[in-house]
PDB file of C-alpha atoms in Angstrom:
ATOM      1  CA  MET A 184      34.499   9.163 -12.659  1.00  0.00           C
ATOM      2  CA  LYS A 185      32.148   7.884 -15.997  1.00  0.00           C
ATOM      3  CA  ASN A 186      30.837   5.589 -13.856  1.00  0.00           C
ATOM      4  CA  LEU A 187      29.422   8.469 -11.033  1.00  0.00           C
ATOM      5  CA  ILE A 188      28.094  10.399 -14.244  1.00  0.00           C
ATOM      6  CA  PHE A 189      26.324   7.393 -15.287  1.00  0.00           C
ATOM      7  CA  SER A 190      24.604   6.523 -12.215  1.00  0.00           C
ATOM      8  CA  ALA A 191      24.031   9.792 -11.801  1.00  0.00           C
ATOM      9  CA  PHE A 192      22.280  10.298 -15.411  1.00  0.00           C
ATOM     10  CA  VAL A 193      20.521   6.441 -14.924  1.00  0.00           C
ATOM     11  CA  ALA A 194      18.319   7.711 -11.348  1.00  0.00           C
ATOM     12  CA  ALA A 195      17.796  11.018 -13.495  1.00  0.00           C
ATOM     13  CA  MET A 196      16.012   9.137 -15.862  1.00  0.00           C
ATOM     14  CA  MET A 197      14.513   6.519 -13.370  1.00  0.00           C
ATOM     15  CA  LEU A 198      12.827   9.474 -11.574  1.00  0.00           C
ATOM     16  CA  SER A 199      11.888  11.357 -14.548  1.00  0.00           C
ATOM     17  CA  ALA A 200      10.186   8.183 -15.965  1.00  0.00           C
ATOM     18  CA  CYS A 201       8.341   7.996 -12.421  1.00  0.00           C
ATOM     19  CA  GLY A 202       7.631  11.066 -13.173  1.00  0.00           C
ATOM     20  CA  SER A 203       5.441  11.222 -16.507  1.00  0.00           C
ATOM     21  CA  LYS A 204       2.287  11.009 -15.041  1.00  0.00           C
ATOM     22  CA  THR A 205       2.948  14.296 -12.409  1.00  0.00           C
ATOM     23  CA  GLY A 206       5.360  17.620 -13.117  1.00  0.00           C
ATOM     24  CA  ASN A 207       6.744  17.549  -9.266  1.00  0.00           C
ATOM     25  CA  VAL A 208       7.901  14.361  -9.545  1.00  0.00           C
ATOM     26  CA  ALA A 209       9.904  14.924 -13.332  1.00  0.00           C
ATOM     27  CA  GLU A 210      11.410  19.048 -11.481  1.00  0.00           C
ATOM     28  CA  THR A 211      12.447  16.413  -8.447  1.00  0.00           C
ATOM     29  CA  ALA A 212      14.080  14.752 -11.259  1.00  0.00           C
ATOM     30  CA  GLU A 213      15.745  17.470 -12.615  1.00  0.00           C
ATOM     31  CA  THR A 214      17.439  18.810  -9.312  1.00  0.00           C
ATOM     32  CA  VAL A 215      18.936  15.741  -8.889  1.00  0.00           C
ATOM     33  CA  ASP A 216      20.530  15.970 -12.309  1.00  0.00           C
ATOM     34  CA  SER A 217      21.538  19.778 -11.292  1.00  0.00           C
ATOM     35  CA  LEU A 218      22.739  18.318  -7.815  1.00  0.00           C
ATOM     36  CA  THR A 219      25.300  15.332  -9.317  1.00  0.00           C
ATOM     37  CA  THR A 220      28.462  16.381  -9.569  1.00  0.00           C
ATOM     38  CA  ASP A 221      32.265  15.164  -9.159  1.00  0.00           C
ATOM     39  CA  SER A 222      32.333  14.119  -5.788  1.00  0.00           C
ATOM     40  CA  ALA A 223      31.639  11.193  -3.857  1.00  0.00           C
ATOM     41  CA  ASP A 224      28.577  12.088  -1.901  1.00  0.00           C
ATOM     42  CA  VAL A 225      26.415  12.157  -5.592  1.00  0.00           C
ATOM     43  CA  LYS A 226      24.278   8.822  -4.419  1.00  0.00           C
ATOM     44  CA  THR A 227      23.933  10.463  -0.888  1.00  0.00           C
ATOM     45  CA  VAL A 228      21.706  13.707  -2.723  1.00  0.00           C
ATOM     46  CA  ALA A 229      19.861  10.901  -5.272  1.00  0.00           C
ATOM     47  CA  ASN A 230      19.038   8.637  -2.608  1.00  0.00           C
ATOM     48  CA  ALA A 231      18.013  11.774  -0.745  1.00  0.00           C
ATOM     49  CA  ASN A 232      15.712  13.264  -3.551  1.00  0.00           C
ATOM     50  CA  ILE A 233      14.927   9.831  -4.556  1.00  0.00           C
ATOM     51  CA  ASP A 234      13.642   9.481  -0.484  1.00  0.00           C
ATOM     52  CA  SER A 235      12.275  12.523  -0.089  1.00  0.00           C
ATOM     53  CA  VAL A 236       9.907  12.007  -3.785  1.00  0.00           C
ATOM     54  CA  LYS A 237       8.815   8.745  -1.971  1.00  0.00           C
ATOM     55  CA  HIS A 238       6.781  10.833   0.654  1.00  0.00           C
ATOM     56  CA  THR A 239       5.193  12.540  -1.836  1.00  0.00           C
ATOM     57  CA  LYS A 240       1.185  12.339  -2.652  1.00  0.00           C
ATOM     58  CA  ASP A 241       1.661  11.678  -6.245  1.00  0.00           C
ATOM     59  CA  TYR A 242       4.538   9.324  -5.809  1.00  0.00           C
ATOM     60  CA  ILE A 243       1.870   7.164  -3.255  1.00  0.00           C
ATOM     61  CA  ASN A 244      -1.013   7.533  -5.819  1.00  0.00           C
ATOM     62  CA  GLN A 245       1.184   5.696  -8.385  1.00  0.00           C
ATOM     63  CA  ARG A 246       2.690   3.106  -5.943  1.00  0.00           C
ATOM     64  CA  ILE A 247      -1.106   2.031  -5.230  1.00  0.00           C
ATOM     65  CA  ASP A 248      -1.333   1.771  -8.425  1.00  0.00           C
ATOM     66  CA  THR A 249       0.827  -0.805  -8.715  1.00  0.00           C
ATOM     67  CA  ILE A 250       0.140  -2.437  -5.503  1.00  0.00           C
ATOM     68  CA  TYR A 251      -3.474  -2.599  -7.252  1.00  0.00           C
ATOM     69  CA  LYS A 252      -1.952  -4.263 -10.639  1.00  0.00           C
ATOM     70  CA  TYR A 253      -0.782  -6.741  -8.357  1.00  0.00           C
ATOM     71  CA  LYS A 254      -3.216  -7.437  -5.737  1.00  0.00           C
ATOM     72  CA  ASN A 255      -0.218  -9.555  -3.981  1.00  0.00           C
ATOM     73  CA  ASP A 256       0.471  -9.606   0.227  1.00  0.00           C
ATOM     74  CA  GLY A 257       3.214 -10.685   0.313  1.00  0.00           C
ATOM     75  CA  GLN A 258       4.603  -7.991  -1.655  1.00  0.00           C
ATOM     76  CA  TYR A 259       2.275  -5.077  -0.630  1.00  0.00           C
ATOM     77  CA  CYS A 260       1.502  -5.451   2.734  1.00  0.00           C
ATOM     78  CA  SER A 261       3.815  -4.721   5.629  1.00  0.00           C
ATOM     79  CA  GLU A 262       5.416  -7.099   7.469  1.00  0.00           C
ATOM     80  CA  SER A 263       3.193  -6.943  10.175  1.00  0.00           C
ATOM     81  CA  TYR A 264       0.349  -7.033   8.461  1.00  0.00           C
ATOM     82  CA  ARG A 265       1.736 -10.489   6.896  1.00  0.00           C
ATOM     83  CA  ALA A 266       2.726 -11.753  10.305  1.00  0.00           C
ATOM     84  CA  LEU A 267      -0.821 -11.673  11.896  1.00  0.00           C
ATOM     85  CA  GLU A 268      -1.982 -12.781   7.951  1.00  0.00           C
ATOM     86  CA  ALA A 269       0.493 -16.217   8.365  1.00  0.00           C
ATOM     87  CA  GLU A 270      -1.035 -16.513  12.137  1.00  0.00           C
ATOM     88  CA  ALA A 271      -4.437 -16.421  10.978  1.00  0.00           C
ATOM     89  CA  VAL A 272      -3.775 -19.156   8.532  1.00  0.00           C
ATOM     90  CA  LYS A 273      -2.100 -21.227  10.762  1.00  0.00           C
ATOM     91  CA  LEU A 274      -5.222 -21.311  13.176  1.00  0.00           C
ATOM     92  CA  SER A 275      -7.680 -21.565  10.758  1.00  0.00           C
ATOM     93  CA  GLU A 276      -5.846 -24.258   8.653  1.00  0.00           C
ATOM     94  CA  GLU A 277      -5.575 -26.613  12.251  1.00  0.00           C
ATOM     95  CA  ARG A 278      -9.002 -25.078  12.613  1.00  0.00           C
ATOM     96  CA  ASP A 279     -10.165 -26.406   9.329  1.00  0.00           C
ATOM     97  CA  GLU A 280     -12.068 -23.209   8.479  1.00  0.00           C
ATOM     98  CA  ILE A 281     -11.528 -19.433   7.179  1.00  0.00           C
ATOM     99  CA  TYR A 282     -10.800 -16.565   9.219  1.00  0.00           C
ATOM    100  CA  PHE A 283     -11.571 -14.309   6.265  1.00  0.00           C
ATOM    101  CA  ASP A 284     -14.038 -14.996   3.513  1.00  0.00           C
ATOM    102  CA  GLY A 285     -13.367 -12.360   0.381  1.00  0.00           C
ATOM    103  CA  ASP A 286     -10.702 -10.651  -1.158  1.00  0.00           C
ATOM    104  CA  HIS A 287      -9.766  -7.418   0.453  1.00  0.00           C
ATOM    105  CA  TRP A 288      -8.181  -6.154  -2.190  1.00  0.00           C
ATOM    106  CA  MET A 289     -11.127  -6.538  -4.367  1.00  0.00           C
ATOM    107  CA  ASN A 290     -13.838  -6.145  -1.140  1.00  0.00           C
ATOM    108  CA  GLY A 291     -15.375  -8.795  -2.129  1.00  0.00           C
ATOM    109  CA  GLN A 292     -15.963 -12.414  -2.845  1.00  0.00           C
ATOM    110  CA  ASP A 293     -16.747 -12.722  -6.482  1.00  0.00           C
ATOM    111  CA  ILE A 294     -15.807 -10.385  -9.389  1.00  0.00           C
ATOM    112  CA  ASP A 295     -17.721  -7.441 -11.407  1.00  0.00           C
ATOM    113  CA  PRO A 296     -16.199  -7.649 -15.116  1.00  0.00           C
ATOM    114  CA  LYS A 297     -16.041  -3.633 -14.432  1.00  0.00           C
ATOM    115  CA  TRP A 298     -14.329  -3.896 -11.143  1.00  0.00           C
ATOM    116  CA  SER A 299     -12.357  -0.580 -10.589  1.00  0.00           C
ATOM    117  CA  TYR A 300     -10.707   1.246  -7.836  1.00  0.00           C
ATOM    118  CA  LYS A 301     -10.309   5.188  -7.846  1.00  0.00           C
ATOM    119  CA  VAL A 302      -8.027   7.151  -5.441  1.00  0.00           C
ATOM    120  CA  LYS A 303      -9.884   9.599  -3.573  1.00  0.00           C
ATOM    121  CA  LYS A 304      -7.701  11.491  -1.246  1.00  0.00           C
ATOM    122  CA  ILE A 305      -4.115  10.646   0.341  1.00  0.00           C
ATOM    123  CA  GLU A 306      -3.058  11.907   3.577  1.00  0.00           C
ATOM    124  CA  LEU A 307       1.233  11.550   5.024  1.00  0.00           C
ATOM    125  CA  GLU A 308       0.986  11.339   8.956  1.00  0.00           C
ATOM    126  CA  GLY A 309       4.465  12.206   8.983  1.00  0.00           C
ATOM    127  CA  ASP A 310       7.436  10.189   7.663  1.00  0.00           C
ATOM    128  CA  SER A 311       6.084   6.580   8.059  1.00  0.00           C
ATOM    129  CA  VAL A 312       1.992   6.319   7.845  1.00  0.00           C
ATOM    130  CA  ALA A 313       0.417   7.570   5.063  1.00  0.00           C
ATOM    131  CA  TRP A 314      -3.472   7.428   4.539  1.00  0.00           C
ATOM    132  CA  ALA A 315      -5.444   5.751   1.035  1.00  0.00           C
ATOM    133  CA  ASP A 316      -8.710   6.797   0.528  1.00  0.00           C
ATOM    134  CA  ILE A 317      -9.915   4.991  -2.015  1.00  0.00           C
ATOM    135  CA  THR A 318     -13.471   3.679  -4.137  1.00  0.00           C
ATOM    136  CA  ILE A 319     -13.837   0.348  -5.064  1.00  0.00           C
ATOM    137  CA  HIS A 320     -16.136  -0.972  -7.571  1.00  0.00           C
ATOM    138  CA  ASN A 321     -16.934  -4.251  -7.168  1.00  0.00           C
ATOM    139  CA  PHE A 322     -21.205  -4.360  -8.591  1.00  0.00           C
ATOM    140  CA  ASN A 323     -21.754  -1.244  -6.319  1.00  0.00           C
ATOM    141  CA  ASP A 324     -19.149   1.632  -4.628  1.00  0.00           C
ATOM    142  CA  SER A 325     -17.501   1.169  -1.363  1.00  0.00           C
ATOM    143  CA  ARG A 326     -15.161   2.498   0.721  1.00  0.00           C
ATOM    144  CA  VAL A 327     -12.035   1.059   1.829  1.00  0.00           C
ATOM    145  CA  LYS A 328      -9.418   3.248   3.202  1.00  0.00           C
ATOM    146  CA  LEU A 329      -5.565   1.759   3.354  1.00  0.00           C
ATOM    147  CA  ARG A 330      -3.248   2.160   5.887  1.00  0.00           C
ATOM    148  CA  LEU A 331       0.274   2.678   4.795  1.00  0.00           C
ATOM    149  CA  LEU A 332       3.194   1.970   6.440  1.00  0.00           C
ATOM    150  CA  TYR A 333       6.569   2.999   4.821  1.00  0.00           C
ATOM    151  CA  GLU A 334       9.559   0.081   5.411  1.00  0.00           C
ATOM    152  CA  ARG A 335      12.165  -1.080   3.541  1.00  0.00           C
ATOM    153  CA  GLY A 336      12.182   1.806   1.259  1.00  0.00           C
ATOM    154  CA  ASP A 337       8.799   1.990   0.095  1.00  0.00           C
ATOM    155  CA  TRP A 338       5.267   1.675   0.788  1.00  0.00           C
ATOM    156  CA  PHE A 339       3.672  -1.008   1.785  1.00  0.00           C
ATOM    157  CA  VAL A 340      -0.221  -1.452   3.301  1.00  0.00           C
ATOM    158  CA  ASP A 341      -0.368  -2.167   6.338  1.00  0.00           C
ATOM    159  CA  ASP A 342      -4.087  -2.241   6.992  1.00  0.00           C
ATOM    160  CA  PHE A 343      -7.420  -2.367   4.774  1.00  0.00           C
ATOM    161  CA  TYR A 344     -10.639   0.082   6.311  1.00  0.00           C
ATOM    162  CA  PHE A 345     -13.963  -1.076   4.972  1.00  0.00           C
ATOM    163  CA  TYR A 346     -17.251   0.514   5.233  1.00  0.00           C
ATOM    164  CA  TYR A 347     -20.512  -0.512   5.323  1.00  0.00           C
ATOM    165  CA  LYS A 348     -24.205   0.068   6.243  1.00  0.00           C
ATOM    166  CA  ASP A 349     -25.725  -2.190   9.317  1.00  0.00           C
ATOM    167  CA  GLU A 350     -29.465  -0.419   9.565  1.00  0.00           C
ATOM    168  CA  GLY A 351     -28.517   3.121   8.029  1.00  0.00           C
ATOM    169  CA  VAL A 352     -25.772   3.842  10.633  1.00  0.00           C
ATOM    170  CA  ILE A 353     -21.821   3.585   8.478  1.00  0.00           C
ATOM    171  CA  GLU A 354     -19.496   0.787  10.556  1.00  0.00           C
ATOM    172  CA  GLU A 355     -16.309   0.638  10.025  1.00  0.00           C
ATOM    173  CA  LEU A 356     -14.207  -2.819   9.545  1.00  0.00           C
ATOM    174  CA  ARG A 357     -10.395  -2.725  10.386  1.00  0.00           C
ATOM    175  CA  GLU A 358      -8.489  -6.534   8.743  1.00  0.00           C
ATOM    176  CA  LYS A 359      -5.888  -6.276  11.085  1.00  0.00           C
ATOM    177  CA  GLU A 360      -8.376  -5.970  14.330  1.00  0.00           C
ATOM    178  CA  GLY A 361     -10.603  -8.860  13.317  1.00  0.00           C
ATOM    179  CA  MET A 362      -7.056 -10.765  12.540  1.00  0.00           C
ATOM    180  CA  LYS A 363      -5.862  -9.881  15.793  1.00  0.00           C
ATOM    181  CA  GLU A 364      -9.562 -10.808  17.935  1.00  0.00           C
ATOM    182  CA  TYR A 365      -9.683 -14.229  15.390  1.00  0.00           C
ATOM    183  CA  ILE A 366      -6.446 -14.968  16.885  1.00  0.00           C
ATOM    184  CA  SER A 367      -7.116 -14.012  20.525  1.00  0.00           C
ATOM    185  CA  ALA A 368     -10.291 -16.523  20.274  1.00  0.00           C
ATOM    186  CA  ASN A 369      -8.713 -19.176  18.257  1.00  0.00           C
ATOM    187  CA  ARG A 370      -4.952 -19.507  20.195  1.00  0.00           C
ATOM    188  CA  LYS A 371      -4.656 -22.588  21.935  1.00  0.00           C
ATOM    189  CA  LYS A 372      -3.825 -21.746  25.479  1.00  0.00           C
TER     190      LYS A 372
END
């Protein structure tokens, strides 16, 4: 009984700590706290509410803050992205070349001491896909769109979309598509 109450209290505290930036997350923590009872369903209720919190724009915005704090492919990219990346890296090492010449987190090769990013818009597409439109400042502002995939209980970057002007026309570069093309063109037959 004491363990259930303590577990519910810890879950509520974690949710309210995550909600310090936004009211919606804090309100959900209060809901979890009010739903916790003496029953065996406490963990189920808490997990269901934590999962629903993870499907809010506020949570996704906070997740992007964490992702950009560490900028680590292995920790914050989807399984399918990492599998493609591993195959592209292996091929490039075999060919003694670089398949992608830049840092997708920084959106460039060099880093401006005033580098920054700002989330402009987040859109949810069902329960497993979200889009984050961000502006990255790295010597100048550029638009980057992240395709996020919900897997393993959280959101992970599944693709990077970069936008640039070519002769006055805005072009889109999809990183996963580029990796697939590189792999296809260089795979030993």
